[in-house]
Amino acid sequence: MPELPEVETIKNDLNKLIIGRKILDVRSEFPDIIKMDFDEFKKEVVGSKITDVKRRAKNLIIELGSVTGGKYLLIHFKMSGHLIVIGAELEVKNGDWVTRVGPLSDPQNKYVRAQFILDDGNQIAFSDLRRFGYIKLIADSQELKAILEQFGPEPLEKAFTVEILEKILEGKKSPIKKVIMDQKNIAGIGNIYADEILFDAKIHPLKPANRLSDEDIRVLYKSIQQILKLALENRGTSTSDYRDASGKRGNYGNIRKVYRKTGEPCPNNCGGKIERISVGGRGTHFCPKCQKL
DNA sequence: TGCAGTGTTGCTTC
DNA sequence: CGAAGCAACACTGC
């Protein structure tokens, strides 16, 4: 489940691998993941040069320069999507690689839904087992801005202050977990990091957002930044589908504290056991002894 | 063996 | 208007 740290890792990888490359061809055996007529998409994209790769919330944005001005690929990975940069000599048939070597022997990398063939002998492959992810073509910077404006602040940027977090929580009686996962409130936090952040902050996931004390809010603010930063340093979490641009796993799953650790002893050695409940229909893991309502 | 669980987002329904 | 539920999808595990 690519959340902020995972999408940011892919962004950083791609900035090293594909800037300045020209797109020679686009192929897909699952054209539905491209949210427009495939032939038209192909016509718009082939021949353009990749000038930048950005991230906003859980969206990856590939900027395409052209004589007529910038266009953008807006990519959302949803549950199982990721991009792999790999040699163009590899072929795809029925969504699977014909030759599977190295990182491609990892089953999570084989569900190829679209390929962008580059002018340096490589290709960008969009692998997505569950096909929730999508690629959209954005015509210009105004259209892009209109889409990206709908997301809340980026939690790792300076503009995200404890005062802003306070405002976000104000008057919301929904469980705090739901509130921090809502992309309109804060951008980039999904189920894994919501659980990890709330454990770190010692706040019960069901605690109503408007009932957090000033101290709770300060601690939560710190935990949001620290956990996301730590996850980024560890190149994300790969407990299930996520892989980086080389098809490799992230390390954060190995150091996570509570996510999918139901029944295990609390890492704080408080004597409690990690419990699993449902919050807003999502599996939620927490220590009932450390995290108070 | 069939069905619940897995998770994000956005749309529908109340 | 906000909250809750569900669809989209494919595969795993009990």
Short mmCIF file of C-alpha atoms (C1' of nucleotides) in Angstrom, two decimals:
data_model
loop_
_atom_site.label_atom_id
_atom_site.label_comp_id
_atom_site.label_asym_id
_atom_site.label_seq_id
_atom_site.Cartn_x
_atom_site.Cartn_y
_atom_site.Cartn_z
CA MET A 1 0.00 0.00 0.00
CA PRO A 2 2.05 2.90 -1.17
CA GLU A 3 1.57 5.77 1.28
CA LEU A 4 3.70 8.91 1.53
CA PRO A 5 7.07 7.22 2.26
CA GLU A 6 6.63 4.67 -0.51
CA VAL A 7 5.55 7.13 -3.20
CA GLU A 8 8.32 9.51 -2.11
CA THR A 9 10.87 6.68 -2.46
CA ILE A 10 9.63 5.87 -5.96
CA LYS A 11 9.82 9.58 -6.79
CA ASN A 12 13.42 9.84 -5.58
CA ASP A 13 14.40 6.68 -7.49
CA LEU A 14 12.79 7.88 -10.70
CA ASN A 15 14.48 11.26 -10.47
CA LYS A 16 17.79 9.39 -10.67
CA LEU A 17 16.69 7.04 -13.43
CA ILE A 18 14.44 8.66 -16.00
CA ILE A 19 14.97 12.44 -16.12
CA GLY A 20 15.68 13.65 -19.67
CA ARG A 21 14.52 10.41 -21.24
CA LYS A 22 12.20 10.45 -24.21
CA ILE A 23 9.19 8.15 -24.33
CA LEU A 24 9.35 6.09 -27.53
CA ASP A 25 6.29 3.91 -27.04
CA VAL A 26 3.45 3.07 -24.66
CA ARG A 27 2.09 -0.46 -24.41
CA SER A 28 -0.72 -1.93 -22.35
CA GLU A 29 -2.72 -5.13 -22.31
CA PHE A 30 -4.99 -3.53 -19.69
CA PRO A 31 -5.76 -0.13 -21.23
CA ASP A 32 -8.55 0.48 -18.71
CA ILE A 33 -5.98 1.62 -16.16
CA ILE A 34 -5.33 4.62 -18.41
CA LYS A 35 -8.25 6.90 -17.80
CA MET A 36 -8.81 7.97 -21.42
CA ASP A 37 -8.88 6.52 -24.92
CA PHE A 38 -5.65 4.53 -25.16
CA ASP A 39 -4.73 5.53 -28.72
CA GLU A 40 -5.24 9.17 -27.89
CA PHE A 41 -3.15 8.77 -24.74
CA LYS A 42 -0.40 7.16 -26.76
CA LYS A 43 -0.45 9.95 -29.31
CA GLU A 44 -0.14 12.58 -26.57
CA VAL A 45 2.64 10.83 -24.66
CA VAL A 46 4.91 9.27 -27.29
CA GLY A 47 7.71 11.64 -28.28
CA SER A 48 7.64 13.73 -25.13
CA LYS A 49 10.54 14.08 -22.74
CA ILE A 50 10.44 13.40 -19.00
CA THR A 51 11.44 16.65 -17.31
CA ASP A 52 10.54 16.09 -13.64
CA VAL A 53 9.03 13.61 -11.19
CA LYS A 54 7.05 14.91 -8.22
CA ARG A 55 4.81 13.66 -5.46
CA ARG A 56 1.70 15.15 -3.86
CA ALA A 57 -0.18 13.13 -1.24
CA LYS A 58 -0.04 9.54 -2.56
CA ASN A 59 0.06 10.68 -6.19
CA LEU A 60 3.14 10.42 -8.38
CA ILE A 61 3.41 13.10 -11.04
CA ILE A 62 5.63 12.68 -14.09
CA GLU A 63 6.13 15.96 -15.92
CA LEU A 64 6.37 15.69 -19.68
CA GLY A 65 7.90 18.61 -21.52
CA SER A 66 6.92 19.28 -25.09
CA VAL A 67 7.11 22.09 -27.60
CA THR A 68 3.54 23.05 -26.79
CA GLY A 69 4.17 23.18 -23.01
CA GLY A 70 4.00 20.80 -20.07
CA LYS A 71 1.74 17.81 -19.71
CA TYR A 72 1.65 15.47 -16.75
CA LEU A 73 1.12 11.82 -15.97
CA LEU A 74 -0.78 11.56 -12.70
CA ILE A 75 -0.32 8.09 -11.23
CA HIS A 76 -2.13 6.64 -8.24
CA PHE A 77 -0.90 3.27 -6.98
CA LYS A 78 -3.86 2.49 -4.72
CA MET A 79 -3.23 -0.91 -3.07
CA SER A 80 -0.68 -2.83 -5.04
CA GLY A 81 0.72 -0.57 -7.74
CA HIS A 82 4.35 0.39 -8.25
CA LEU A 83 6.71 1.41 -11.04
CA ILE A 84 9.82 -0.54 -12.01
CA VAL A 85 12.54 0.74 -14.32
CA ILE A 86 13.99 -2.18 -16.22
CA GLY A 87 15.65 -3.18 -19.49
CA ALA A 88 13.50 -2.70 -22.57
CA GLU A 89 14.58 -6.04 -24.01
CA LEU A 90 12.17 -7.71 -21.60
CA GLU A 91 8.79 -8.52 -23.04
CA VAL A 92 5.35 -8.73 -21.52
CA LYS A 93 2.64 -11.19 -22.49
CA ASN A 94 -0.77 -11.42 -20.84
CA GLY A 95 0.41 -8.98 -18.18
CA ASP A 96 3.39 -11.13 -17.18
CA TRP A 97 7.06 -10.86 -18.10
CA VAL A 98 8.15 -13.38 -20.74
CA THR A 99 11.64 -13.46 -19.24
CA ARG A 100 11.74 -13.17 -15.49
CA VAL A 101 15.15 -12.49 -14.00
CA GLY A 102 16.47 -10.76 -10.90
CA PRO A 103 13.83 -8.56 -9.29
CA LEU A 104 11.25 -9.91 -11.73
CA SER A 105 11.36 -13.31 -10.07
CA ASP A 106 9.52 -11.55 -7.21
CA PRO A 107 5.86 -12.32 -7.97
CA GLN A 108 4.80 -8.81 -6.92
CA ASN A 109 6.68 -7.37 -9.88
CA LYS A 110 5.16 -9.49 -12.61
CA TYR A 111 1.69 -7.92 -12.92
CA VAL A 112 2.60 -5.47 -15.66
CA ARG A 113 -0.33 -3.29 -16.69
CA ALA A 114 1.43 -0.64 -18.79
CA GLN A 115 4.91 -0.05 -20.18
CA PHE A 116 6.63 3.16 -21.19
CA ILE A 117 9.54 2.43 -23.52
CA LEU A 118 12.40 4.92 -23.13
CA ASP A 119 15.17 6.05 -25.47
CA ASP A 120 18.01 4.70 -23.30
CA GLY A 121 17.20 1.01 -23.57
CA ASN A 122 15.04 0.96 -20.44
CA GLN A 123 11.34 0.93 -19.79
CA ILE A 124 9.08 2.01 -16.96
CA ALA A 125 6.68 -0.79 -16.08
CA PHE A 126 3.55 -0.21 -14.00
CA SER A 127 2.97 -3.38 -12.00
CA ASP A 128 -0.33 -3.64 -10.15
CA LEU A 129 -1.75 -6.99 -9.08
CA ARG A 130 -5.18 -5.70 -8.11
CA ARG A 131 -5.64 -3.15 -10.87
CA PHE A 132 -7.03 -0.41 -8.59
CA GLY A 133 -4.27 1.96 -9.65
CA TYR A 134 -4.58 4.34 -12.56
CA ILE A 135 -2.66 6.66 -14.87
CA LYS A 136 -4.25 9.92 -15.99
CA LEU A 137 -2.99 12.43 -18.53
CA ILE A 138 -3.23 15.98 -17.24
CA ALA A 139 -3.28 18.58 -20.01
CA ASP A 140 -1.58 21.52 -18.28
CA SER A 141 -0.41 22.99 -14.98
CA GLN A 142 -3.77 24.64 -14.20
CA GLU A 143 -5.60 21.32 -14.43
CA LEU A 144 -2.92 19.70 -12.27
CA LYS A 145 -3.16 22.46 -9.69
CA ALA A 146 -6.94 22.09 -9.48
CA ILE A 147 -6.57 18.38 -8.69
CA LEU A 148 -3.73 18.76 -6.19
CA GLU A 149 -5.41 21.60 -4.32
CA GLN A 150 -7.98 19.19 -2.91
CA PHE A 151 -5.44 17.51 -0.65
CA GLY A 152 -4.53 18.61 2.85
CA PRO A 153 -1.05 19.83 3.81
CA GLU A 154 2.07 17.75 3.24
CA PRO A 155 3.05 16.56 6.74
CA LEU A 156 6.81 16.76 6.10
CA GLU A 157 6.75 20.29 4.74
CA LYS A 158 7.46 23.39 6.82
CA ALA A 159 3.98 24.77 6.21
CA PHE A 160 2.57 21.91 8.31
CA THR A 161 2.69 23.27 11.86
CA VAL A 162 1.23 22.10 15.15
CA GLU A 163 -1.27 24.99 14.90
CA ILE A 164 -2.47 23.67 11.55
CA LEU A 165 -2.88 20.18 13.02
CA GLU A 166 -4.87 21.71 15.88
CA LYS A 167 -7.19 23.42 13.38
CA ILE A 168 -7.64 20.18 11.46
CA LEU A 169 -8.76 18.29 14.58
CA GLU A 170 -10.97 21.10 15.88
CA GLY A 171 -14.64 20.17 16.06
CA LYS A 172 -14.18 16.72 14.53
CA LYS A 173 -15.70 14.03 16.67
CA SER A 174 -14.67 11.15 14.38
CA PRO A 175 -12.02 8.73 15.64
CA ILE A 176 -8.57 10.31 15.40
CA LYS A 177 -7.40 7.49 13.11
CA LYS A 178 -10.08 8.31 10.54
CA VAL A 179 -9.24 12.00 10.68
CA ILE A 180 -5.48 11.63 10.07
CA MET A 181 -6.13 9.15 7.24
CA ASP A 182 -8.49 11.52 5.42
CA GLN A 183 -6.44 12.93 2.52
CA LYS A 184 -8.38 16.18 2.65
CA ASN A 185 -7.11 16.74 6.20
CA ILE A 186 -3.48 15.59 5.89
CA ALA A 187 -1.88 14.20 2.74
CA GLY A 188 -0.17 10.84 2.54
CA ILE A 189 -1.07 8.86 5.68
CA GLY A 190 -2.65 5.45 5.07
CA ASN A 191 -3.51 2.48 7.25
CA ILE A 192 0.00 1.30 8.11
CA TYR A 193 1.38 4.67 9.20
CA ALA A 194 -1.83 5.71 10.94
CA ASP A 195 -1.42 2.70 13.29
CA GLU A 196 2.32 3.27 13.74
CA ILE A 197 1.89 7.01 14.37
CA LEU A 198 -0.87 6.57 16.95
CA PHE A 199 1.12 3.88 18.77
CA ASP A 200 4.15 6.19 18.84
CA ALA A 201 1.98 9.03 20.17
CA LYS A 202 0.27 6.71 22.71
CA ILE A 203 -3.16 7.80 21.49
CA HIS A 204 -6.07 5.35 21.17
CA PRO A 205 -7.20 5.12 17.52
CA LEU A 206 -10.86 5.54 18.55
CA LYS A 207 -10.28 8.72 20.55
CA PRO A 208 -12.49 11.47 19.11
CA ALA A 209 -10.28 14.00 17.34
CA ASN A 210 -11.76 16.96 19.20
CA ARG A 211 -11.01 15.35 22.58
CA LEU A 212 -7.22 15.34 22.16
CA SER A 213 -5.49 17.52 24.74
CA ASP A 214 -2.99 20.21 23.70
CA GLU A 215 -0.26 17.83 24.84
CA ASP A 216 -1.78 14.98 22.76
CA ILE A 217 -1.75 17.23 19.69
CA ARG A 218 1.88 18.23 20.22
CA VAL A 219 2.93 14.59 20.61
CA LEU A 220 0.82 13.50 17.63
CA TYR A 221 2.42 16.22 15.50
CA LYS A 222 5.90 14.97 16.42
CA SER A 223 4.93 11.33 15.85
CA ILE A 224 3.53 12.07 12.39
CA GLN A 225 6.78 13.67 11.32
CA GLN A 226 9.09 11.17 13.02
CA ILE A 227 7.36 8.02 11.81
CA LEU A 228 7.02 9.25 8.22
CA LYS A 229 10.66 10.35 8.20
CA LEU A 230 11.85 7.05 9.65
CA ALA A 231 9.78 5.15 7.09
CA LEU A 232 11.25 7.26 4.30
CA GLU A 233 14.79 6.57 5.53
CA ASN A 234 13.90 2.88 5.43
CA ARG A 235 12.49 3.12 1.90
CA GLY A 236 8.94 2.28 2.91
CA THR A 237 7.03 -0.80 4.05
CA SER A 238 6.75 -3.98 1.97
CA THR A 239 4.66 -6.22 4.20
CA SER A 240 2.64 -6.97 1.06
CA ASP A 241 2.79 -5.54 -2.43
CA TYR A 242 5.00 -2.47 -2.38
CA ARG A 243 8.35 -2.48 -4.22
CA ASP A 244 10.72 0.35 -5.20
CA ALA A 245 11.75 1.41 -8.72
CA SER A 246 14.28 -1.43 -8.82
CA GLY A 247 11.65 -3.94 -7.73
CA LYS A 248 13.15 -4.21 -4.23
CA ARG A 249 11.44 -4.23 -0.83
CA GLY A 250 11.45 -1.43 1.71
CA ASN A 251 12.82 -2.04 5.23
CA TYR A 252 10.27 -0.33 7.43
CA GLY A 253 8.15 -3.47 7.70
CA ASN A 254 11.01 -5.03 9.68
CA ILE A 255 11.07 -2.26 12.29
CA ARG A 256 7.34 -1.51 12.52
CA LYS A 257 5.85 -1.73 15.99
CA VAL A 258 2.16 -2.69 15.75
CA TYR A 259 0.78 -2.94 12.20
CA ARG A 260 -0.35 -6.56 11.65
CA LYS A 261 1.19 -7.71 14.91
CA THR A 262 -2.03 -8.82 16.60
CA GLY A 263 -1.41 -10.86 19.76
CA GLU A 264 2.29 -9.98 20.04
CA PRO A 265 3.61 -8.36 23.22
CA CYS A 266 3.65 -4.57 23.21
CA PRO A 267 7.10 -3.34 22.08
CA ASN A 268 7.07 -0.87 25.00
CA ASN A 269 7.26 -3.88 27.35
CA CYS A 270 4.20 -2.62 29.18
CA GLY A 271 2.92 -6.17 29.52
CA GLY A 272 0.02 -5.52 27.13
CA LYS A 273 -0.70 -7.40 23.91
CA ILE A 274 -1.35 -5.81 20.50
CA GLU A 275 -5.07 -5.85 19.76
CA ARG A 276 -6.86 -5.68 16.44
CA ILE A 277 -10.13 -3.77 16.04
CA SER A 278 -11.98 -2.21 13.12
CA VAL A 279 -11.99 1.59 12.78
CA GLY A 280 -13.96 2.99 9.88
CA GLY A 281 -13.89 -0.49 8.34
CA ARG A 282 -10.06 -0.72 8.48
CA GLY A 283 -8.00 -3.23 10.39
CA THR A 284 -6.47 -1.30 13.28
CA HIS A 285 -3.65 -2.46 15.54
CA PHE A 286 -2.82 -0.89 18.89
CA CYS A 287 -1.76 -1.52 22.48
CA PRO A 288 -4.80 -1.11 24.77
CA LYS A 289 -2.49 -0.52 27.74
CA CYS A 290 -0.28 2.21 26.21
CA GLN A 291 -2.86 3.94 24.02
CA LYS A 292 -5.52 5.65 26.10
CA LEU A 293 -8.93 6.85 25.02
"C1'" DT B 1 -14.48 -25.16 -0.97
"C1'" DG B 2 -16.40 -20.92 -0.57
"C1'" DC B 3 -16.01 -16.80 1.53
"C1'" DA B 4 -14.00 -13.40 4.62
"C1'" DG B 5 -10.07 -10.52 4.79
"C1'" DT B 6 -6.79 -7.36 2.70
"C1'" DG B 7 -6.76 -1.57 1.67
"C1'" DT B 8 -7.52 3.37 -0.93
"C1'" DT B 9 -10.49 6.39 -2.82
"C1'" DG B 10 -14.64 8.18 -4.34
"C1'" DC B 11 -19.33 7.65 -5.02
"C1'" DT B 12 -23.94 6.61 -3.19
"C1'" DT B 13 -27.15 6.51 0.44
"C1'" DC B 14 -29.26 7.89 4.61
"C1'" DC C 1 -24.10 18.18 5.79
"C1'" DG C 2 -21.67 14.54 7.79
"C1'" DA C 3 -21.29 9.74 8.41
"C1'" DA C 4 -21.48 5.16 6.86
"C1'" DG C 5 -21.30 1.68 3.43
"C1'" DC C 6 -19.85 -0.15 -0.74
"C1'" DA C 7 -17.61 -0.92 -5.42
"C1'" DA C 8 -13.53 -1.37 -7.99
"C1'" DC C 9 -10.03 -5.68 -8.10
"C1'" DA C 10 -7.22 -10.24 -7.33
"C1'" DC C 11 -5.34 -13.16 -4.48
"C1'" DT C 12 -4.57 -15.57 0.23
"C1'" DG C 13 -5.83 -18.26 4.03
"C1'" DC C 14 -8.88 -20.62 6.87
#
